[in-house]
Amino acid sequence: MQAIKSLVAASPGPQYLTGDKASIDAFIDKFDVFLFDCDGVLWSGDHLFARIPETIAMLREKGKQLVFVTNNSTKSRGDYKKKFDSMGIAAKEEEVFGSSYSAAIYIARIMKLEAPKNKVYVLGESGVEQELESEKVPYCGGTDPLLRRDMMPEDFKNVANGSLLDDNVAIVLTGLDYHPSYLKYALGMAYIRRGAKFLATNIDSTLPSAGSLFPGAGSTSAPLIKATGQEPLALGKPSQAMMDAIEGKFQFDRKKACMIGDRLNTDIQFGIEGGLGGTLCVLTGVSKKEEFLAAGAEVVPSAYVDELGDLLG
Amino acid sequence: MQAIKSLVAASPGPQYLTGDKASIDAFIDKFDVFLFDCDGVLWSGDHLFARIPETIAMLREKGKQLVFVTNNSTKSRGDYKKKFDSMGIAAKEEEVFGSSYSAAIYIARIMKLEAPKNKVYVLGESGVEQELESEKVPYCGGTDPLLRRDMMPEDFKNVANGSLLDDNVAIVLTGLDYHPSYLKYALGMAYIRRGAKFLATNIDSTLPSAGSLFPGAGSTSAPLIKATGQEPLALGKPSQAMMDAIEGKFQFDRKKACMIGDRLNTDIQFGIEGGLGGTLCVLTGVSKKEEFLAAGAEVVPSAYVDELGDLLG
């Protein structure tokens, strides 16, 4: 019995905070910085969860630094700021860190390809384009309406002979694309086969919305992965390229930072692999508590609550 | 030396037939039935390879049974017959066996779901629809122009609450879809999450056309695989469900049959796993001879030619 108790004490499992005011206060006090996932934590699609503005305000009153870390690639930081405004949550654009921004930073500041051979072929929405523009990275594809059309017989020839391709494209970057087309996939495949570097803002399998799950950004890269046999370098959570960029921008002690999210295999893994002081899982999104409470669970948060608003006690 | 020679004699590797008239005749004489892949063997897209009509005519003159086995799901057998006509190749509709037909047979004759809960949600082109009709299987989706539109905010709600879903759908069937849309993927994902059986006409990674490679039917199922975590049952080559259906229809001795194709991991594997008497690889398509001549190659044909017309000697 003694041996078993010691073992349990050594691996206490995640702490359940909902309704336990003293434990909540002790947990919050341990951290200076909170990194938040947004979809599934603050809201689901257009549905704001209960007591979110108040919870955010409470953390600000305690002097915490807040960073909103999202894999949503369809929105730029500016778009996200508008979403926070419309939801009645106080947030600054500088506090938002999205996967499109992470990808733009990686391309502009890490890859640093020489112009003009530094163009990005985008499969994704305007959030990707805006963040590339903010880092002065040239791009094509994306929301170009000319690519939202049927594949014609001559397109096969013109992709094959290269006349539809831009010679300056050196990178294919995929994000969630609500407007897929066969022509877009064919161009992406052709660029990768020609040697373009294959990047993804993120490869989330699903997108939570309207209380259900929809295809995530991973569904945009999946056809290209199947067609080329290559895997993209993903720059959203749980990629540590994103954590490095966040730390570079906000300058904090990782041991005094906590990642809050709804997905074990992106958010919580992101915080654990990043060596943060803690991780908090909320049960308003993708992952269920059975997944991390199960014996042998691979990704286990430090603590969990039913919903973020429970932090108000 | 003697030991090595014996070993070589026991595993002679594939026989190269081009330019060797005596070996070609001996090879052809071994078989009563030739199963042909089409794309990459007879033609690439709209480009007919040299001496194809004459080669087909020569085999017919020798009294061979010919079966055209194609994973191309966008065309029905009737469509294929028209393609043969336009290419100047003599062929009968009954000689064509496509992956859409294979899928329709599997659904109608093997699954045999009871009406009305036997509807198929199609992600693919009219070839799939026509073959389902030929087997009297009800379907939705497919070429429905109402699904070729942008995903609207209310679509998320209506997919989530089920009002956009057809209660009779019990199967999701994917083929190559030249008209992908986020709404189509969202519906397919919702049906699979609700318990629909996930089938694919085929999961070819690439489609040869215009002398290059384009995304194949596998690119249609890939987003759903990523989003649901489920793999489809593929009914085209190399699935032996297709071989069983072909044998059931044409009634032949497998040892007297030869599969001719350009892809090791679909055509040649299909023939080997089906226990056919021989396999012939042509080098006008996807696979290169280096792949099967390499030491340790997993899928090795009995013989190969540079192009099918070389069988004329």
XYZ file of C-alpha atoms in Angstrom:
626
model
C 0.000 0.000 0.000
C 2.759 2.423 0.968
C 4.521 1.829 -2.344
C 1.360 2.438 -4.299
C 0.625 5.667 -2.408
C 4.118 6.966 -3.194
C 3.641 6.169 -6.837
C 0.324 7.995 -6.890
C 1.863 10.962 -5.128
C 4.659 11.091 -7.675
C 2.190 11.147 -10.594
C -0.843 12.906 -9.213
C -2.530 13.202 -12.601
C -4.316 16.355 -13.674
C -5.864 18.492 -10.958
C -9.602 19.152 -11.367
C -10.148 22.820 -10.493
C -13.862 23.449 -11.165
C -15.592 24.527 -7.933
C -12.383 24.466 -5.856
C -11.710 28.167 -5.195
C -8.541 27.683 -3.152
C -6.926 25.443 -5.775
C -7.942 27.834 -8.558
C -6.296 30.793 -6.812
C -3.160 28.780 -6.086
C -3.008 27.657 -9.731
C -3.429 31.175 -11.134
C -0.861 32.571 -8.700
C 1.807 30.223 -10.087
C 1.883 31.986 -13.464
C 2.718 35.396 -14.897
C 1.704 34.555 -18.463
C -1.292 32.706 -19.867
C -1.276 31.506 -23.465
C -4.830 30.910 -24.676
C -6.120 28.810 -27.487
C -9.290 30.544 -28.780
C -11.639 28.210 -30.716
C -13.024 25.694 -28.248
C -11.776 27.705 -25.237
C -13.251 31.222 -25.553
C -15.876 30.406 -28.173
C -17.050 27.801 -30.649
C -17.519 29.480 -34.016
C -19.780 32.429 -33.274
C -20.944 31.146 -29.888
C -19.198 32.805 -26.920
C -18.890 30.558 -23.876
C -20.258 31.762 -20.498
C -18.334 34.301 -18.369
C -15.404 34.638 -20.813
C -15.050 38.461 -20.799
C -15.197 38.401 -16.982
C -12.553 35.664 -16.750
C -10.209 37.554 -19.070
C -10.812 40.758 -17.080
C -10.073 38.941 -13.799
C -6.711 37.710 -15.113
C -5.821 41.199 -16.347
C -6.701 42.643 -12.932
C -4.251 40.187 -11.411
C -1.579 41.641 -13.723
C -1.203 38.584 -15.978
C 0.252 38.847 -19.484
C -2.210 37.281 -21.934
C -1.365 35.883 -25.358
C -4.030 34.473 -27.679
C -2.406 31.668 -29.625
C -4.558 30.325 -32.413
C -4.057 27.833 -35.195
C -6.900 29.461 -37.111
C -5.159 30.476 -40.318
C -8.125 32.102 -42.028
C -7.891 35.206 -39.848
C -5.036 37.683 -39.520
C -4.209 39.267 -36.145
C -6.264 42.278 -37.259
C -9.237 40.042 -38.080
C -8.875 38.380 -34.695
C -8.886 41.698 -32.885
C -12.224 42.431 -34.591
C -13.553 39.073 -33.450
C -12.555 39.833 -29.848
C -14.268 43.225 -30.121
C -17.472 41.677 -31.478
C -17.454 39.129 -28.663
C -17.000 41.857 -26.040
C -13.601 40.550 -24.918
C -10.926 43.158 -24.242
C -7.816 42.279 -26.254
C -5.079 44.048 -28.196
C -3.929 43.062 -31.676
C -0.403 42.644 -30.291
C -1.678 39.957 -27.924
C -2.812 37.765 -30.802
C -0.458 35.188 -32.270
C -1.902 33.135 -35.150
C -0.510 30.297 -37.246
C -0.545 32.465 -40.376
C 1.602 35.031 -38.586
C 3.872 32.255 -37.340
C 4.267 30.982 -40.930
C 4.958 34.487 -42.266
C 7.641 35.021 -39.625
C 9.235 31.647 -40.406
C 9.351 32.453 -44.129
C 10.559 36.048 -43.768
C 12.957 35.725 -40.840
C 14.132 32.102 -40.807
C 14.055 30.965 -44.447
C 14.984 34.441 -45.745
C 14.915 33.437 -49.427
C 16.393 35.940 -51.849
C 13.990 37.952 -54.036
C 12.578 37.433 -56.593
C 12.735 33.651 -56.020
C 10.894 33.923 -52.709
C 7.255 33.869 -53.758
C 4.717 31.820 -51.812
C 1.904 29.889 -53.498
C -0.938 30.041 -50.977
C -3.727 27.524 -50.509
C -5.798 29.345 -47.917
C -7.770 32.432 -47.038
C -7.010 36.123 -46.605
C -5.571 35.675 -43.098
C -2.551 33.991 -44.669
C -2.241 36.705 -47.301
C -2.455 39.564 -44.786
C 0.255 38.096 -42.577
C 2.554 37.479 -45.559
C 1.992 41.117 -46.557
C 2.828 42.252 -43.010
C 6.221 40.556 -43.427
C 6.571 41.805 -47.043
C 6.594 38.283 -48.510
C 5.287 38.112 -52.126
C 2.608 35.523 -52.831
C 0.146 34.208 -55.421
C -2.853 31.884 -55.286
C -4.785 32.360 -52.053
C -8.045 34.191 -52.593
C -7.351 34.876 -56.294
C -10.836 34.413 -57.824
C -9.267 33.214 -61.084
C -8.297 29.966 -59.368
C -11.818 29.293 -58.099
C -12.913 27.764 -61.366
C -13.245 24.403 -63.072
C -10.158 22.620 -64.351
C -10.255 22.804 -68.151
C -8.560 20.338 -70.553
C -5.979 22.973 -71.513
C -5.140 23.491 -67.825
C -3.659 19.983 -67.698
C -1.344 20.895 -70.573
C -0.479 24.310 -69.184
C 0.303 22.991 -65.717
C 2.356 20.164 -67.233
C 4.344 22.475 -69.553
C 4.773 25.046 -66.778
C 3.080 27.949 -68.534
C 0.513 28.268 -65.720
C 3.249 28.248 -63.077
C 5.030 31.262 -61.602
C 8.785 30.742 -61.882
C 9.401 32.681 -58.683
C 7.396 30.358 -56.441
C 9.716 28.642 -53.968
C 7.218 27.802 -51.214
C 3.762 26.206 -51.064
C 1.920 27.283 -47.901
C -1.386 25.672 -46.953
C -3.908 26.904 -44.408
C -7.590 26.191 -44.036
C -9.110 26.870 -47.468
C -12.879 27.258 -47.686
C -12.602 27.482 -51.477
C -10.722 24.404 -52.665
C -10.505 23.661 -56.366
C -8.845 20.931 -58.406
C -6.875 23.603 -60.254
C -5.470 24.909 -56.947
C -4.430 21.408 -55.885
C -2.904 20.725 -59.323
C -0.821 23.909 -59.093
C 0.281 23.145 -55.530
C 1.293 19.638 -56.537
C 3.215 20.943 -59.568
C 5.141 23.469 -57.457
C 6.089 20.842 -54.868
C 7.150 18.398 -57.590
C 9.309 21.193 -59.018
C 11.049 21.564 -55.678
C 9.059 24.139 -53.730
C 9.282 23.840 -49.946
C 6.009 22.520 -48.494
C 4.750 24.435 -45.422
C 1.450 24.473 -43.541
C 0.160 27.105 -41.140
C -1.147 24.117 -39.182
C -2.467 20.625 -39.799
C -5.404 20.497 -37.378
C -7.597 17.598 -38.413
C -10.818 19.295 -37.346
C -12.368 22.726 -36.865
C -14.862 23.061 -33.984
C -17.913 25.078 -35.000
C -21.619 25.214 -34.115
C -21.075 22.598 -31.419
C -19.755 20.067 -33.908
C -16.576 19.331 -35.850
C -15.742 20.312 -39.418
C -12.715 19.694 -41.640
C -9.672 21.562 -40.293
C -6.624 23.041 -42.015
C -5.176 19.536 -42.297
C -7.818 18.844 -44.915
C -6.193 21.444 -47.194
C -2.736 19.890 -47.096
C -4.048 16.279 -47.146
C -4.631 16.088 -50.934
C -1.127 17.444 -51.586
C 0.424 15.021 -49.096
C -1.370 12.135 -50.815
C -0.440 13.340 -54.314
C 3.228 14.178 -53.657
C 4.161 11.768 -50.860
C 5.640 14.730 -48.979
C 4.649 16.040 -45.547
C 4.540 19.790 -44.884
C 6.446 21.517 -42.112
C 3.595 22.706 -39.898
C 4.148 26.060 -38.195
C 1.138 26.162 -35.865
C 0.660 24.372 -32.561
C 2.141 21.993 -31.540
C 5.192 23.025 -33.619
C 7.831 24.509 -31.349
C 8.702 26.954 -34.135
C 5.560 28.755 -32.997
C 6.559 28.665 -29.306
C 9.997 30.035 -30.134
C 8.435 32.877 -32.102
C 5.996 33.672 -29.264
C 8.783 33.705 -26.677
C 10.917 35.831 -28.989
C 8.153 38.378 -29.244
C 6.824 38.452 -25.664
C 9.972 37.613 -23.643
C 8.850 35.580 -20.631
C 10.002 32.850 -18.271
C 8.531 29.614 -19.601
C 8.284 28.169 -16.087
C 5.941 31.041 -15.172
C 3.734 30.470 -18.228
C 0.643 28.303 -18.652
C -0.952 27.096 -21.876
C -4.762 26.848 -21.838
C -6.476 24.827 -24.542
C -9.077 22.253 -25.509
C -6.936 19.872 -27.578
C -4.457 17.464 -26.090
C -2.546 16.805 -29.318
C -2.112 20.475 -30.215
C -2.544 22.860 -27.256
C -1.517 20.732 -24.303
C 1.291 18.988 -26.177
C 2.468 22.417 -27.336
C 2.736 23.617 -23.730
C 4.389 20.442 -22.434
C 6.963 20.232 -25.233
C 7.647 23.936 -24.830
C 8.609 23.332 -21.202
C 5.949 25.670 -19.804
C 5.282 25.671 -16.067
C 1.748 24.366 -16.563
C -1.053 23.408 -18.901
C -4.802 23.737 -18.367
C -7.317 21.763 -20.395
C -10.902 23.033 -20.816
C -13.656 20.581 -21.728
C -15.591 22.885 -24.074
C -13.813 21.745 -27.219
C -12.354 18.700 -28.908
C -10.729 16.576 -26.176
C -12.687 14.679 -23.530
C -11.422 14.155 -19.987
C -11.558 10.378 -20.517
C -8.668 10.801 -22.953
C -6.220 12.226 -20.416
C -7.583 10.409 -17.351
C -7.159 7.026 -19.066
C -4.306 4.802 -17.869
C -1.358 5.258 -20.200
C -2.584 8.582 -21.617
C 0.314 10.152 -23.504
C -0.554 13.830 -23.194
C -1.811 14.875 -19.748
C -2.445 18.489 -18.676
C -1.440 19.787 -15.225
C -5.051 20.737 -14.507
C -8.490 20.908 -16.082
C -11.800 22.726 -15.723
C -15.204 22.084 -17.258
C -15.079 25.501 -18.867
C -12.778 28.500 -18.738
C -15.310 30.617 -16.807
C -14.864 28.206 -13.870
C -11.630 30.088 -13.104
C -13.851 32.827 -11.657
C -14.518 30.372 -8.837
C 29.821 -19.770 -58.719
C 27.481 -22.699 -59.234
C 25.454 -21.720 -56.193
C 25.114 -18.163 -57.364
C 23.998 -19.233 -60.829
C 21.301 -21.432 -59.316
C 20.056 -18.594 -57.216
C 19.883 -16.304 -60.222
C 18.065 -18.955 -62.218
C 15.523 -19.325 -59.423
C 14.754 -15.569 -59.348
C 15.291 -14.443 -62.935
C 13.734 -11.020 -62.360
C 11.452 -9.441 -64.911
C 11.964 -10.354 -68.552
C 12.601 -7.411 -70.892
C 10.607 -8.088 -74.061
C 11.119 -4.984 -76.227
C 12.794 -5.966 -79.503
C 12.828 -9.693 -78.704
C 10.229 -11.139 -81.092
C 10.606 -14.771 -80.009
C 10.162 -13.935 -76.304
C 7.191 -11.676 -77.074
C 5.412 -14.459 -78.968
C 6.151 -16.981 -76.225
C 4.863 -14.536 -73.585
C 1.630 -13.798 -75.461
C 1.032 -17.494 -76.136
C 1.011 -18.238 -72.403
C -2.232 -16.309 -71.816
C -5.862 -16.476 -72.923
C -6.883 -13.278 -71.156
C -5.233 -9.854 -70.936
C -6.388 -7.335 -68.356
C -5.353 -3.828 -69.373
C -4.937 -0.726 -67.323
C -5.773 2.234 -69.601
C -4.291 5.574 -68.433
C -0.528 5.322 -68.782
C -0.770 2.141 -70.895
C -2.987 2.956 -73.881
C -2.927 6.717 -73.516
C -1.990 9.594 -71.242
C -4.981 11.922 -70.964
C -5.885 12.701 -74.568
C -2.586 11.525 -76.029
C -2.768 8.047 -77.616
C 0.498 6.122 -77.456
C 2.021 4.739 -80.687
C 0.666 1.547 -82.322
C -2.031 0.951 -79.680
C -4.962 0.161 -82.039
C -2.722 -2.240 -83.965
C -1.527 -3.975 -80.787
C -5.095 -4.433 -79.549
C -6.117 -5.755 -83.001
C -3.190 -8.199 -83.004
C -4.253 -9.650 -79.644
C -7.842 -9.976 -80.836
C -6.643 -11.785 -83.979
C -4.875 -14.261 -81.734
C -8.230 -14.905 -80.030
C -7.397 -13.295 -76.687
C -10.104 -12.113 -74.303
C -9.437 -8.439 -73.460
C -10.651 -6.625 -70.339
C -9.962 -2.936 -69.769
C -9.599 -2.475 -66.039
C -9.404 1.138 -64.998
C -9.333 2.947 -61.683
C -10.586 6.091 -63.420
C -13.789 6.751 -61.512
C -14.884 9.849 -63.417
C -16.030 7.825 -66.408
C -18.714 5.134 -66.609
C -18.246 2.088 -68.841
C -20.340 3.919 -71.432
C -18.080 6.975 -71.234
C -15.069 4.731 -71.615
C -16.479 3.076 -74.710
C -16.770 6.567 -76.239
C -13.154 7.284 -75.338
C -12.037 4.068 -77.046
C -14.060 5.050 -80.122
C -12.534 8.525 -80.233
C -9.054 7.004 -79.934
C -9.742 4.581 -82.767
C -9.388 1.497 -80.558
C -11.904 -1.290 -81.097
C -13.531 -2.143 -77.756
C -16.941 -3.156 -76.419
C -18.608 -1.578 -73.414
C -18.805 -5.061 -71.842
C -15.004 -5.293 -71.950
C -14.616 -2.240 -69.716
C -14.411 -2.662 -65.943
C -14.018 0.599 -63.976
C -13.600 1.329 -60.287
C -16.972 3.106 -60.161
C -18.632 -0.032 -61.531
C -16.692 -2.133 -59.033
C -17.932 0.102 -56.202
C -21.524 -0.021 -57.451
C -21.397 -3.822 -57.600
C -19.934 -3.989 -54.081
C -22.692 -1.754 -52.714
C -25.574 -3.392 -54.579
C -24.551 -7.042 -54.444
C -22.279 -7.432 -51.412
C -23.482 -4.811 -48.902
C -27.118 -5.144 -50.020
C -28.457 -2.526 -47.574
C -32.211 -2.392 -47.192
C -34.056 0.550 -48.786
C -34.618 3.348 -47.986
C -31.551 3.402 -45.690
C -29.205 2.528 -48.551
C -28.451 5.918 -50.047
C -24.916 6.818 -51.108
C -23.430 10.282 -50.599
C -21.075 10.708 -53.559
C -17.935 12.825 -53.715
C -17.062 12.387 -57.364
C -18.115 12.834 -60.952
C -20.881 11.457 -63.164
C -19.054 8.168 -63.791
C -19.810 7.201 -60.198
C -23.431 8.302 -60.512
C -24.026 6.416 -63.756
C -22.674 3.161 -62.358
C -24.747 3.497 -59.174
C -27.793 4.044 -61.394
C -26.922 0.938 -63.412
C -27.134 -1.048 -60.160
C -30.249 0.880 -58.996
C -28.485 2.325 -55.940
C -29.935 5.702 -54.774
C -27.451 8.510 -54.251
C -27.075 12.219 -53.494
C -24.199 14.679 -53.718
C -22.002 13.917 -56.721
C -22.473 16.420 -59.524
C -25.332 18.250 -57.745
C -24.602 21.911 -58.656
C -26.143 23.049 -55.350
C -23.105 21.673 -53.522
C -20.608 23.550 -55.706
C -20.947 26.718 -53.709
C -19.306 28.582 -50.844
C -19.837 27.383 -47.293
C -22.115 29.929 -45.591
C -22.256 30.617 -41.834
C -25.679 28.954 -41.612
C -24.270 25.837 -43.307
C -22.146 25.157 -40.219
C -25.292 25.211 -38.089
C -27.336 23.163 -40.532
C -24.677 20.497 -40.939
C -24.205 20.382 -37.155
C -27.927 20.102 -36.421
C -28.411 17.597 -39.229
C -30.954 19.603 -41.232
C -28.658 19.597 -44.291
C -28.136 15.838 -44.030
C -30.175 13.119 -45.726
C -31.309 10.595 -43.120
C -31.155 7.743 -45.625
C -27.437 8.089 -46.336
C -25.611 4.991 -45.110
C -22.519 5.149 -47.338
C -19.992 7.826 -48.320
C -18.325 6.954 -51.630
C -15.401 9.006 -52.912
C -13.956 9.021 -56.419
C -11.863 11.601 -58.228
C -13.756 14.895 -57.844
C -12.805 17.755 -60.139
C -15.229 20.025 -58.240
C -14.292 19.849 -54.562
C -15.935 22.239 -52.115
C -15.683 22.747 -48.376
C -19.418 22.109 -48.097
C -19.018 18.716 -49.803
C -16.205 17.754 -47.424
C -18.216 18.980 -44.420
C -21.186 16.828 -45.438
C -19.007 13.779 -46.081
C -17.351 14.216 -42.697
C -20.735 14.583 -40.965
C -22.104 11.407 -42.573
C -19.033 9.379 -41.596
C -19.168 10.741 -38.028
C -22.824 9.701 -37.955
C -21.838 6.138 -38.852
C -21.914 5.969 -42.645
C -19.621 3.343 -44.189
C -16.631 4.992 -45.901
C -15.848 3.635 -49.393
C -13.602 4.825 -52.213
C -13.703 3.827 -55.861
C -9.912 3.926 -55.600
C -7.211 5.803 -53.763
C -4.668 6.415 -56.534
C -2.314 9.123 -55.365
C -1.789 10.566 -58.828
C -3.485 10.884 -62.206
C -1.191 10.792 -65.261
C -2.149 13.435 -67.820
C -0.414 15.559 -70.452
C 2.849 13.766 -69.760
C 2.826 14.788 -66.114
C 1.115 13.817 -62.853
C -1.944 15.403 -61.265
C -3.844 14.724 -58.032
C -5.567 11.333 -58.217
C -8.735 10.005 -56.604
C -6.853 9.615 -53.339
C -6.861 13.392 -53.092
C -10.660 13.321 -52.742
C -10.708 10.923 -49.799
C -7.600 12.443 -48.159
C -9.395 15.397 -46.486
C -12.035 13.034 -45.065
C -9.394 10.591 -43.818
C -7.593 13.475 -42.099
C -10.801 14.915 -40.630
C -12.387 11.650 -39.424
C -9.361 9.470 -38.707
C -11.033 6.713 -40.728
C -9.697 4.989 -43.848
C -12.041 4.096 -46.710
C -12.422 0.613 -48.131
C -11.004 1.095 -51.628
C -12.709 -0.911 -54.372
C -10.396 -0.234 -57.315
C -6.998 -1.791 -58.032
C -5.204 -3.255 -56.125
C -8.271 -4.273 -54.059
C -9.031 -7.921 -54.688
C -12.734 -7.083 -54.424
C -12.276 -5.746 -57.951
C -10.473 -8.897 -59.163
C -13.211 -11.100 -57.718
C -15.850 -9.027 -59.498
C -13.941 -9.210 -62.801
C -13.510 -12.966 -62.538
C -17.162 -13.339 -61.586
C -18.197 -11.481 -64.721
C -15.729 -12.854 -67.274
C -15.106 -16.388 -65.949
C -11.477 -17.252 -66.716
C -8.575 -19.300 -65.434
C -6.395 -16.887 -63.460
C -3.257 -18.804 -64.412
C -4.003 -18.078 -68.068
C -4.501 -14.357 -67.442
C -2.014 -11.484 -67.536
C -2.360 -8.003 -66.043
C -0.779 -5.173 -68.068
C -0.182 -1.859 -66.325
C 2.120 1.070 -65.629
C 1.920 1.184 -61.829
C 3.637 -1.307 -59.571
C 1.576 -0.513 -56.469
C -1.794 -0.735 -58.193
C -1.712 -2.703 -61.474
C 1.156 -5.106 -60.959
C 0.354 -5.698 -57.282
C -3.266 -6.295 -58.323
C -2.203 -9.040 -60.738
C 0.264 -10.674 -58.355
C -2.103 -10.694 -55.381
C -4.859 -11.979 -57.654
C -2.713 -14.996 -58.500
C -2.662 -14.270 -62.234
C -0.288 -16.254 -64.459
C 1.661 -13.124 -65.353
C 2.074 -9.377 -65.140
C 3.498 -6.993 -67.736
C 4.719 -3.516 -66.852
C 4.850 -0.768 -69.487
C 7.164 2.205 -68.975
C 4.854 4.869 -70.431
C 3.270 5.800 -67.114
C 4.019 6.224 -63.440
C 6.529 3.525 -62.470
C 10.137 3.489 -63.632
C 12.087 0.292 -64.333
C 14.620 1.255 -61.651
C 11.859 0.661 -59.099
C 11.355 -3.013 -59.913
C 14.941 -3.766 -61.009
C 16.300 -2.502 -57.683
C 17.565 -5.072 -55.210
C 14.840 -5.788 -52.694
C 12.019 -4.402 -54.866
C 8.744 -5.525 -53.342
C 6.513 -5.597 -56.402
C 8.166 -7.082 -59.499
C 6.347 -7.812 -62.793
C 6.967 -11.008 -64.793
C 8.004 -8.936 -67.803
C 8.234 -5.382 -69.073
C 8.309 -3.411 -72.331
C 9.162 0.203 -73.059
C 5.677 0.713 -74.449
C 2.707 -1.499 -75.188
C 3.175 -1.191 -78.977
C 6.437 -3.114 -78.591
C 4.307 -6.272 -78.380
C 3.924 -5.975 -82.174
C 7.575 -7.000 -82.324
